[in-house]
XYZ file of C-alpha atoms in Angstrom:
194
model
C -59.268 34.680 24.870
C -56.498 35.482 24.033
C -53.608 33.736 21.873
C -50.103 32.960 23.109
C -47.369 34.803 20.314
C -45.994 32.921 17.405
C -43.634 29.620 18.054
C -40.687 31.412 15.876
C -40.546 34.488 13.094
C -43.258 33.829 10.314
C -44.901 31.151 11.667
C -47.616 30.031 9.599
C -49.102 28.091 12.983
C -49.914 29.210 16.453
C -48.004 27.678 19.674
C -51.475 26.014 20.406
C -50.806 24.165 16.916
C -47.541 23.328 17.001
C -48.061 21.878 20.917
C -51.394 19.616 19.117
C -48.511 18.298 16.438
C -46.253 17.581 18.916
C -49.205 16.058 21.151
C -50.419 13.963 18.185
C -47.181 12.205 16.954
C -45.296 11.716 20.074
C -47.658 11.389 22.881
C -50.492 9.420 20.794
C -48.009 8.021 18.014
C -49.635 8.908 15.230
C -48.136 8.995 12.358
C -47.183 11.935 10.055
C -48.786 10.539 6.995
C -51.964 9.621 9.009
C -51.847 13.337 10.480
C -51.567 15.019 6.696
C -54.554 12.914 5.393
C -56.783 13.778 8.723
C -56.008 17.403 8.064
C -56.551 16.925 4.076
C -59.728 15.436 4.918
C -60.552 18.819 7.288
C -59.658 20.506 3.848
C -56.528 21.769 5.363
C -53.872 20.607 2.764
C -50.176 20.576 3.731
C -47.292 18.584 2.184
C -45.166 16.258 4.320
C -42.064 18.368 4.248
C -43.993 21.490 5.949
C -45.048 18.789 8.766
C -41.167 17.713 9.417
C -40.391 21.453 9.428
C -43.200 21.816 12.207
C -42.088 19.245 13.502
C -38.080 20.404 13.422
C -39.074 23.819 14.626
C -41.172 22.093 17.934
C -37.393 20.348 18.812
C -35.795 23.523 18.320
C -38.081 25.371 20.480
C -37.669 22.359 23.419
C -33.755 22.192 22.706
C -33.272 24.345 25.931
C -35.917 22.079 27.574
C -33.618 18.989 26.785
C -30.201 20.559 28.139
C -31.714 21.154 31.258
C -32.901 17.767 31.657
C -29.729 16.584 30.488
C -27.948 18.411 32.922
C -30.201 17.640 35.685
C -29.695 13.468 34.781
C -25.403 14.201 34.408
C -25.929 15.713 37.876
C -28.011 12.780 39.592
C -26.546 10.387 41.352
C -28.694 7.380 39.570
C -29.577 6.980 36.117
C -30.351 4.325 34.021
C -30.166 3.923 30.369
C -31.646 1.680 27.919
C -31.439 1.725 23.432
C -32.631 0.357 20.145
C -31.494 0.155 17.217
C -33.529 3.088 14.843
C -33.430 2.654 10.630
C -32.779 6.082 9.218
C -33.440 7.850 6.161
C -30.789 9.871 4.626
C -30.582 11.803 1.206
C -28.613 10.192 -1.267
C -27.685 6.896 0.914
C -28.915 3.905 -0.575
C -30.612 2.045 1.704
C -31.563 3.194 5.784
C -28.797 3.207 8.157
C -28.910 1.783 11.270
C -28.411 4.462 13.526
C -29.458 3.854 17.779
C -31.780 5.768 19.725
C -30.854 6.000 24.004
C -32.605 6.416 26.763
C -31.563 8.129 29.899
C -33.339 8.360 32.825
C -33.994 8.701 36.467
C -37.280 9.340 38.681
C -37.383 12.536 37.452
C -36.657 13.291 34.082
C -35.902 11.353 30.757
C -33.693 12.096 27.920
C -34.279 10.452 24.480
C -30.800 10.961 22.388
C -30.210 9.368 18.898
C -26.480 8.209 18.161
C -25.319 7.248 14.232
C -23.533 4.163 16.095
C -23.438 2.565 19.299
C -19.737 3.005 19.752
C -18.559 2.773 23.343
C -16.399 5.713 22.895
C -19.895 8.397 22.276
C -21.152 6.813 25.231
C -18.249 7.184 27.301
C -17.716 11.073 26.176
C -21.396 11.746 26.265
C -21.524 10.403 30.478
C -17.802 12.019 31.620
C -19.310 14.439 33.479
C -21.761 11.917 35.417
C -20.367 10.384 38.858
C -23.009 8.122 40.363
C -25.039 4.687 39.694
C -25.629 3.647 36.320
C -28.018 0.956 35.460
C -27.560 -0.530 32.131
C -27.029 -3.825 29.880
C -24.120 -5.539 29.975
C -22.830 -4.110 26.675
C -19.105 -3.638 26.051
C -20.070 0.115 24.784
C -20.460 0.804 28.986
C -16.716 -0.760 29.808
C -14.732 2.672 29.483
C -17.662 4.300 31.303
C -17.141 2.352 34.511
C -13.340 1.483 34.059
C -13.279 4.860 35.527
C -14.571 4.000 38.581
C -16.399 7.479 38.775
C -19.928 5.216 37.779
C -20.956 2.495 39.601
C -22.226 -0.676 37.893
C -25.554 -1.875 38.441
C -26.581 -4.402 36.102
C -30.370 -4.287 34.149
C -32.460 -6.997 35.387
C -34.664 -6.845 32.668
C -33.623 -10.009 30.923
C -33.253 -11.991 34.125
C -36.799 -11.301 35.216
C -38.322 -12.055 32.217
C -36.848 -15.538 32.514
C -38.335 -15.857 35.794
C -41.478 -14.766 34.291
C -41.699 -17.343 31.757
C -41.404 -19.819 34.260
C -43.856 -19.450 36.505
C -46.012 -21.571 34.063
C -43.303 -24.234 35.183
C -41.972 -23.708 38.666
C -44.152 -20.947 40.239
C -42.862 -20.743 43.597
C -39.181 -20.578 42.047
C -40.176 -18.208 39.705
C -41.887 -15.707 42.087
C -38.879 -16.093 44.748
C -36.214 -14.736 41.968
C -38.573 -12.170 40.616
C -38.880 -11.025 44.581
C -35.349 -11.388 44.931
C -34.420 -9.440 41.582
C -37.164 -6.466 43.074
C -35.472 -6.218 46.658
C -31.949 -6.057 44.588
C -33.086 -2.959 42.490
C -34.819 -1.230 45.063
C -31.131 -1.339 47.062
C -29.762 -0.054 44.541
C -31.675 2.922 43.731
C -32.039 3.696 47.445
C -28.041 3.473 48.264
C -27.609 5.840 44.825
C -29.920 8.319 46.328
């Protein structure tokens, strides 16, 4: 059997290797320190820096990966995003930062994209090209995207259904009518983007 060629010039891993990495602390969330001590144990020592390197090279290697996705989602007519706030480590800065990691989707694809801030001008920039349905919270950050009138509102429901959720212990025939209601609503949506 043969091996597929080196991820990038003087690798010190194979692409099978790098793809386990990748596999390991994205797909099973497994942390990099957790990942170095299982290896350590296999008497397979590396430091922590050499796993962020792998770990920078993998993104490099799937940057093409992600601009095609991207471009596939700005071309849609339907997407939906959704973010959290991330704590990040920088040299030299004090404490973390706050920084904000986005999601963009449709039934296709997904895009995960970190921001430094969750000003509504990035957003805005980052989406200009897009011209569809956008499903989001209500955040101010969205207003210059649909002042446009190039994206089309449609609200997250998320928060609403989860109040209908929490009553059903309460008023269960209520609760199940909005949450039905709230279903039907999205489903228009997405079908009317498509």
């Amino acid at each position: 059997m043969r091996s597929l060629p080196a991820p990038y010039e003087r690798s010190k891993v194979t692409c099978e290797w790098l793809a386990w990495l990748v596999y390991q602390k994205f797909w099973l969330l497994t942390p990099l320190d957790r990942i170095r001590r299982d290896l350590a144990e296999r008497s397979i020592p590396l430091a922590m820096s050499t796993l962020v390197t792998f770990i920078e090279r993998a993104s490099d290697l799937l940057a093409g990966v992600d601009r095609l996705h991207w471009k596939q989602l700005l071309g849609s007519r339907w997407m939906a995003t959704d973010g959290t706030g991330l704590k990040v480590l920088i040299p030299k800065l004090p404490a973390a930062h706050s920084g904000y990691i986005e999601l963009y989707r449709n039934d296709q694809v997904a895009v995960f994209q970190y921001e430094a801030d969750k000003s509504g001008e990035t957003v805005a920039k980052k989406l200009a090209p897009f011209t569809g349905t956008l499903t989001a919270d209500a955040e101010h950050r969205f207003n210059d995207v649909f002042a446009s009138g190039r994206v089309l509102e449609a609200g997250c429901n998320a928060h609403g259904r989860r109040k209908f959720r929490d009553a059903e212990a309460t008023q269960p025939v209520l609760a199940v009518k909005g949450g039905a209601f709230l279903s039907t609503q999205s489903r228009n949506v997405r079908f009317s983007a498509s």
